[in-house]
PDB file of C-alpha atoms and ligand atoms in Angstrom:
ATOM      1  CA  MET A   4      60.258  46.752  22.622  1.00  0.00           C
ATOM      2  CA  SER A   5      62.465  49.762  21.827  1.00  0.00           C
ATOM      3  CA  LEU A   6      63.234  50.864  18.277  1.00  0.00           C
ATOM      4  CA  GLU A   7      66.888  49.993  18.886  1.00  0.00           C
ATOM      5  CA  GLU A   8      66.035  46.411  19.763  1.00  0.00           C
ATOM      6  CA  LEU A   9      63.739  46.258  16.763  1.00  0.00           C
ATOM      7  CA  ASN A  10      66.522  47.563  14.508  1.00  0.00           C
ATOM      8  CA  TYR A  11      68.802  44.760  15.700  1.00  0.00           C
ATOM      9  CA  GLN A  12      66.135  42.199  14.870  1.00  0.00           C
ATOM     10  CA  ILE A  13      65.738  43.714  11.414  1.00  0.00           C
ATOM     11  CA  TYR A  14      69.502  43.750  10.757  1.00  0.00           C
ATOM     12  CA  GLY A  15      69.683  40.045  11.587  1.00  0.00           C
ATOM     13  CA  CYS A  16      66.349  39.014  10.097  1.00  0.00           C
ATOM     14  CA  ARG A  17      66.227  35.686   8.218  1.00  0.00           C
ATOM     15  CA  LYS A  18      62.429  35.311   8.104  1.00  0.00           C
ATOM     16  CA  CYS A  19      62.317  35.365   4.306  1.00  0.00           C
ATOM     17  CA  ARG A  20      64.835  34.925   1.490  1.00  0.00           C
ATOM     18  CA  LEU A  21      65.637  38.600   0.882  1.00  0.00           C
ATOM     19  CA  TRP A  22      68.512  38.905   3.390  1.00  0.00           C
ATOM     20  CA  GLN A  23      70.607  36.686   1.131  1.00  0.00           C
ATOM     21  CA  GLY A  24      70.980  39.370  -1.536  1.00  0.00           C
ATOM     22  CA  ALA A  25      71.225  42.333   0.846  1.00  0.00           C
ATOM     23  CA  LYS A  26      74.149  44.266   2.319  1.00  0.00           C
ATOM     24  CA  HIS A  27      72.071  45.959   5.028  1.00  0.00           C
ATOM     25  CA  GLY A  28      68.649  45.710   6.541  1.00  0.00           C
ATOM     26  CA  VAL A  29      67.044  49.156   6.359  1.00  0.00           C
ATOM     27  CA  PRO A  30      64.779  49.636   9.394  1.00  0.00           C
ATOM     28  CA  GLY A  31      63.949  53.278   8.744  1.00  0.00           C
ATOM     29  CA  GLU A  32      64.824  56.544  10.449  1.00  0.00           C
ATOM     30  CA  GLY A  33      63.281  59.529  12.130  1.00  0.00           C
ATOM     31  CA  PRO A  34      62.279  60.911  15.509  1.00  0.00           C
ATOM     32  CA  LEU A  35      60.655  58.654  18.059  1.00  0.00           C
ATOM     33  CA  ASN A  36      57.843  61.185  18.458  1.00  0.00           C
ATOM     34  CA  ALA A  37      57.212  61.769  14.732  1.00  0.00           C
ATOM     35  CA  LYS A  38      53.603  62.726  14.019  1.00  0.00           C
ATOM     36  CA  VAL A  39      53.894  61.546  10.445  1.00  0.00           C
ATOM     37  CA  MET A  40      55.275  58.267   9.140  1.00  0.00           C
ATOM     38  CA  LEU A  41      56.080  57.584   5.488  1.00  0.00           C
ATOM     39  CA  VAL A  42      55.973  53.996   4.249  1.00  0.00           C
ATOM     40  CA  GLY A  43      57.511  52.945   0.922  1.00  0.00           C
ATOM     41  CA  GLN A  44      57.982  49.538  -0.696  1.00  0.00           C
ATOM     42  CA  ASN A  45      61.501  48.315   0.106  1.00  0.00           C
ATOM     43  CA  PRO A  46      65.067  49.623  -0.110  1.00  0.00           C
ATOM     44  CA  GLY A  47      66.804  50.068  -3.461  1.00  0.00           C
ATOM     45  CA  ALA A  48      70.538  49.878  -4.205  1.00  0.00           C
ATOM     46  CA  GLU A  49      71.617  53.076  -2.433  1.00  0.00           C
ATOM     47  CA  GLU A  50      69.458  52.327   0.574  1.00  0.00           C
ATOM     48  CA  ASP A  51      70.943  48.825   0.746  1.00  0.00           C
ATOM     49  CA  GLU A  52      74.431  50.308   0.503  1.00  0.00           C
ATOM     50  CA  THR A  53      73.917  52.940   3.219  1.00  0.00           C
ATOM     51  CA  GLY A  54      71.317  51.264   5.465  1.00  0.00           C
ATOM     52  CA  ARG A  55      69.119  54.389   5.199  1.00  0.00           C
ATOM     53  CA  PRO A  56      65.647  54.695   3.601  1.00  0.00           C
ATOM     54  CA  PHE A  57      64.904  56.859   0.561  1.00  0.00           C
ATOM     55  CA  VAL A  58      68.398  58.210  -0.092  1.00  0.00           C
ATOM     56  CA  GLY A  59      68.619  57.252  -3.790  1.00  0.00           C
ATOM     57  CA  ARG A  60      67.102  59.088  -6.756  1.00  0.00           C
ATOM     58  CA  ALA A  61      63.487  58.591  -5.670  1.00  0.00           C
ATOM     59  CA  GLY A  62      64.401  59.569  -2.127  1.00  0.00           C
ATOM     60  CA  LYS A  63      66.107  62.770  -3.220  1.00  0.00           C
ATOM     61  CA  PHE A  64      63.081  63.674  -5.319  1.00  0.00           C
ATOM     62  CA  LEU A  65      60.771  62.907  -2.381  1.00  0.00           C
ATOM     63  CA  THR A  66      62.889  65.004   0.004  1.00  0.00           C
ATOM     64  CA  LYS A  67      62.845  67.908  -2.489  1.00  0.00           C
ATOM     65  CA  VAL A  68      59.062  67.879  -2.992  1.00  0.00           C
ATOM     66  CA  LEU A  69      58.521  67.652   0.775  1.00  0.00           C
ATOM     67  CA  ALA A  70      60.838  70.642   1.298  1.00  0.00           C
ATOM     68  CA  GLU A  71      59.067  72.655  -1.433  1.00  0.00           C
ATOM     69  CA  ASN A  72      55.954  72.245   0.679  1.00  0.00           C
ATOM     70  CA  GLY A  73      57.612  73.183   3.950  1.00  0.00           C
ATOM     71  CA  ILE A  74      57.853  69.608   5.236  1.00  0.00           C
ATOM     72  CA  LYS A  75      61.227  68.733   6.746  1.00  0.00           C
ATOM     73  CA  ARG A  76      62.291  65.161   6.049  1.00  0.00           C
ATOM     74  CA  GLU A  77      63.962  64.966   9.459  1.00  0.00           C
ATOM     75  CA  ASP A  78      60.615  65.562  11.212  1.00  0.00           C
ATOM     76  CA  LEU A  79      59.148  62.395   9.683  1.00  0.00           C
ATOM     77  CA  PHE A  80      59.720  58.728  10.406  1.00  0.00           C
ATOM     78  CA  ILE A  81      60.577  57.189   7.036  1.00  0.00           C
ATOM     79  CA  THR A  82      60.461  53.455   6.484  1.00  0.00           C
ATOM     80  CA  ASN A  83      59.334  50.707   4.123  1.00  0.00           C
ATOM     81  CA  ILE A  84      56.892  47.826   4.348  1.00  0.00           C
ATOM     82  CA  VAL A  85      59.783  45.430   3.527  1.00  0.00           C
ATOM     83  CA  LYS A  86      63.178  46.107   5.122  1.00  0.00           C
ATOM     84  CA  HIS A  87      65.551  44.381   2.678  1.00  0.00           C
ATOM     85  CA  ILE A  88      66.334  45.021  -0.991  1.00  0.00           C
ATOM     86  CA  SER A  89      64.850  42.558  -3.505  1.00  0.00           C
ATOM     87  CA  PRO A  90      66.611  41.009  -6.531  1.00  0.00           C
ATOM     88  CA  GLN A  91      66.547  43.410  -9.520  1.00  0.00           C
ATOM     89  CA  ASN A  92      64.330  45.660  -7.437  1.00  0.00           C
ATOM     90  CA  ARG A  93      61.316  43.437  -8.097  1.00  0.00           C
ATOM     91  CA  LYS A  94      58.140  43.989  -6.096  1.00  0.00           C
ATOM     92  CA  PRO A  95      58.355  41.943  -2.878  1.00  0.00           C
ATOM     93  CA  PHE A  96      56.344  38.703  -2.924  1.00  0.00           C
ATOM     94  CA  ASP A  97      53.320  38.296  -0.673  1.00  0.00           C
ATOM     95  CA  ASP A  98      55.169  35.942   1.698  1.00  0.00           C
ATOM     96  CA  GLU A  99      58.025  38.457   2.002  1.00  0.00           C
ATOM     97  CA  ILE A 100      55.572  41.240   2.833  1.00  0.00           C
ATOM     98  CA  ALA A 101      53.783  38.999   5.344  1.00  0.00           C
ATOM     99  CA  ALA A 102      57.095  38.088   7.028  1.00  0.00           C
ATOM    100  CA  CYS A 103      58.154  41.737   7.327  1.00  0.00           C
ATOM    101  CA  VAL A 104      54.888  43.496   8.245  1.00  0.00           C
ATOM    102  CA  PRO A 105      55.159  42.686  11.998  1.00  0.00           C
ATOM    103  CA  TYR A 106      58.243  44.979  12.147  1.00  0.00           C
ATOM    104  CA  LEU A 107      56.226  47.820  10.678  1.00  0.00           C
ATOM    105  CA  THR A 108      53.362  47.156  13.090  1.00  0.00           C
ATOM    106  CA  MET A 109      55.825  47.343  16.000  1.00  0.00           C
ATOM    107  CA  GLN A 110      57.305  50.588  14.643  1.00  0.00           C
ATOM    108  CA  ILE A 111      53.805  52.085  14.376  1.00  0.00           C
ATOM    109  CA  ASN A 112      53.019  50.985  17.928  1.00  0.00           C
ATOM    110  CA  VAL A 113      56.203  52.573  19.291  1.00  0.00           C
ATOM    111  CA  ILE A 114      56.027  55.837  17.332  1.00  0.00           C
ATOM    112  CA  LYS A 115      52.247  56.220  17.367  1.00  0.00           C
ATOM    113  CA  PRO A 116      52.057  58.605  14.390  1.00  0.00           C
ATOM    114  CA  LYS A 117      48.899  60.598  13.726  1.00  0.00           C
ATOM    115  CA  ILE A 118      49.251  60.184   9.971  1.00  0.00           C
ATOM    116  CA  ILE A 119      50.759  57.400   7.875  1.00  0.00           C
ATOM    117  CA  VAL A 120      51.536  58.247   4.259  1.00  0.00           C
ATOM    118  CA  LEU A 121      51.546  55.202   1.994  1.00  0.00           C
ATOM    119  CA  LEU A 122      53.894  55.673  -0.950  1.00  0.00           C
ATOM    120  CA  GLY A 123      52.733  53.548  -3.885  1.00  0.00           C
ATOM    121  CA  ALA A 124      50.713  50.354  -4.229  1.00  0.00           C
ATOM    122  CA  THR A 125      52.826  47.933  -2.169  1.00  0.00           C
ATOM    123  CA  ALA A 126      52.698  50.179   0.911  1.00  0.00           C
ATOM    124  CA  LYS A 127      48.898  49.861   0.888  1.00  0.00           C
ATOM    125  CA  GLU A 128      49.397  46.471   2.569  1.00  0.00           C
ATOM    126  CA  THR A 129      50.343  48.400   5.739  1.00  0.00           C
ATOM    127  CA  PRO A 130      48.112  47.370   8.668  1.00  0.00           C
ATOM    128  CA  ARG A 131      45.338  49.908   9.324  1.00  0.00           C
ATOM    129  CA  LEU A 132      45.345  50.645  13.031  1.00  0.00           C
ATOM    130  CA  GLU A 133      42.642  52.454  14.937  1.00  0.00           C
ATOM    131  CA  GLY A 134      43.093  56.196  15.506  1.00  0.00           C
ATOM    132  CA  ILE A 135      45.587  56.751  12.678  1.00  0.00           C
ATOM    133  CA  GLU A 136      44.805  58.596   9.446  1.00  0.00           C
ATOM    134  CA  TYR A 137      46.149  56.874   6.324  1.00  0.00           C
ATOM    135  CA  ILE A 138      46.911  58.901   3.217  1.00  0.00           C
ATOM    136  CA  GLU A 139      47.741  57.159  -0.071  1.00  0.00           C
ATOM    137  CA  VAL A 140      50.035  58.911  -2.533  1.00  0.00           C
ATOM    138  CA  ILE A 141      51.864  57.994  -5.738  1.00  0.00           C
ATOM    139  CA  HIS A 142      55.289  56.415  -5.253  1.00  0.00           C
ATOM    140  CA  PRO A 143      58.023  59.037  -5.832  1.00  0.00           C
ATOM    141  CA  SER A 144      59.876  56.815  -8.326  1.00  0.00           C
ATOM    142  CA  ALA A 145      56.737  56.674 -10.527  1.00  0.00           C
ATOM    143  CA  ALA A 146      56.190  60.410  -9.993  1.00  0.00           C
ATOM    144  CA  MET A 147      59.753  61.106 -11.078  1.00  0.00           C
ATOM    145  CA  ARG A 148      59.348  59.220 -14.339  1.00  0.00           C
ATOM    146  CA  PHE A 149      55.904  60.244 -15.603  1.00  0.00           C
ATOM    147  CA  GLY A 150      54.866  63.885 -16.013  1.00  0.00           C
ATOM    148  CA  LYS A 151      51.191  63.407 -15.160  1.00  0.00           C
ATOM    149  CA  MET A 152      52.015  61.448 -12.056  1.00  0.00           C
ATOM    150  CA  ARG A 153      54.600  64.041 -11.092  1.00  0.00           C
ATOM    151  CA  ALA A 154      51.984  66.799 -11.142  1.00  0.00           C
ATOM    152  CA  LYS A 155      49.546  64.650  -9.149  1.00  0.00           C
ATOM    153  CA  PHE A 156      52.237  63.720  -6.628  1.00  0.00           C
ATOM    154  CA  ARG A 157      53.075  67.404  -6.090  1.00  0.00           C
ATOM    155  CA  GLU A 158      49.379  68.102  -5.465  1.00  0.00           C
ATOM    156  CA  GLN A 159      49.178  65.197  -3.019  1.00  0.00           C
ATOM    157  CA  ILE A 160      52.199  66.428  -1.052  1.00  0.00           C
ATOM    158  CA  ALA A 161      50.778  69.972  -0.988  1.00  0.00           C
ATOM    159  CA  GLU A 162      47.549  68.512   0.478  1.00  0.00           C
ATOM    160  CA  LEU A 163      49.599  66.546   2.999  1.00  0.00           C
ATOM    161  CA  ALA A 164      51.366  69.744   4.094  1.00  0.00           C
ATOM    162  CA  LYS A 165      47.978  71.380   4.756  1.00  0.00           C
ATOM    163  CA  ARG A 166      46.863  68.353   6.743  1.00  0.00           C
ATOM    164  CA  ILE A 167      50.086  68.339   8.808  1.00  0.00           C
ATOM    165  CA  ALA A 168      49.618  72.039   9.595  1.00  0.00           C
ATOM    166  CA  THR A 169      46.273  71.202  11.227  1.00  0.00           C
ATOM    167  CA  ILE A 170      47.779  68.571  13.557  1.00  0.00           C
ATOM    168  CA  ASN A 171      50.664  70.832  14.546  1.00  0.00           C
ATOM    169  CA  THR A 172      48.411  73.569  15.879  1.00  0.00           C
TER     170      THR A 172
HETATM  171  N1  URA B  11      61.884  53.036  -2.870  1.00  0.00           N
HETATM  172  C1  URA B  11      61.225  52.631  -1.774  1.00  0.00           C
HETATM  173  O1  URA B  11      60.072  52.231  -1.820  1.00  0.00           O
HETATM  174  N2  URA B  11      61.883  52.719  -0.602  1.00  0.00           N
HETATM  175  C2  URA B  11      63.133  53.162  -0.480  1.00  0.00           C
HETATM  176  O2  URA B  11      63.659  53.211   0.634  1.00  0.00           O
HETATM  177  C3  URA B  11      63.777  53.581  -1.649  1.00  0.00           C
HETATM  178  C4  URA B  11      63.146  53.512  -2.842  1.00  0.00           C
END
């Protein structure tokens, strides 16, 4: 299946309850041949409004820290484990994650990234596929709020940049 077809399925998805409170499904964005995929939890208000991942406050912070480390956001495929916003931004329930994960698995199978960066605890539910390196980092919205986490997050992204440099050579 192509990413376009997959996006259409995501836009029209009714497999769990979350579509009812959402303006847009947010499939994710980035090049088809991205070597690195970022996976967050699920869209927030600005993502729901625009249909694009990580464009709100946490997303802007993430984009800035990536850029500080020489990583261009547009080189990455950025998505979430759950493709619709949740009420009051609550953590998605297990059944919502289970319903949505097959979309992520299909995205991984199409893009075939070398590295998948898991942003925060919920993203750790991402299926672990053979031949892909998984790197767990703090979620940018937690990093934005708490000084200690912010410093750690910056270190983690600096490490990621070093790792990416080795796959690009
Ligand atoms: N937080 C997430 O986990 N994903 C987004 O797309 C935005 C905020």
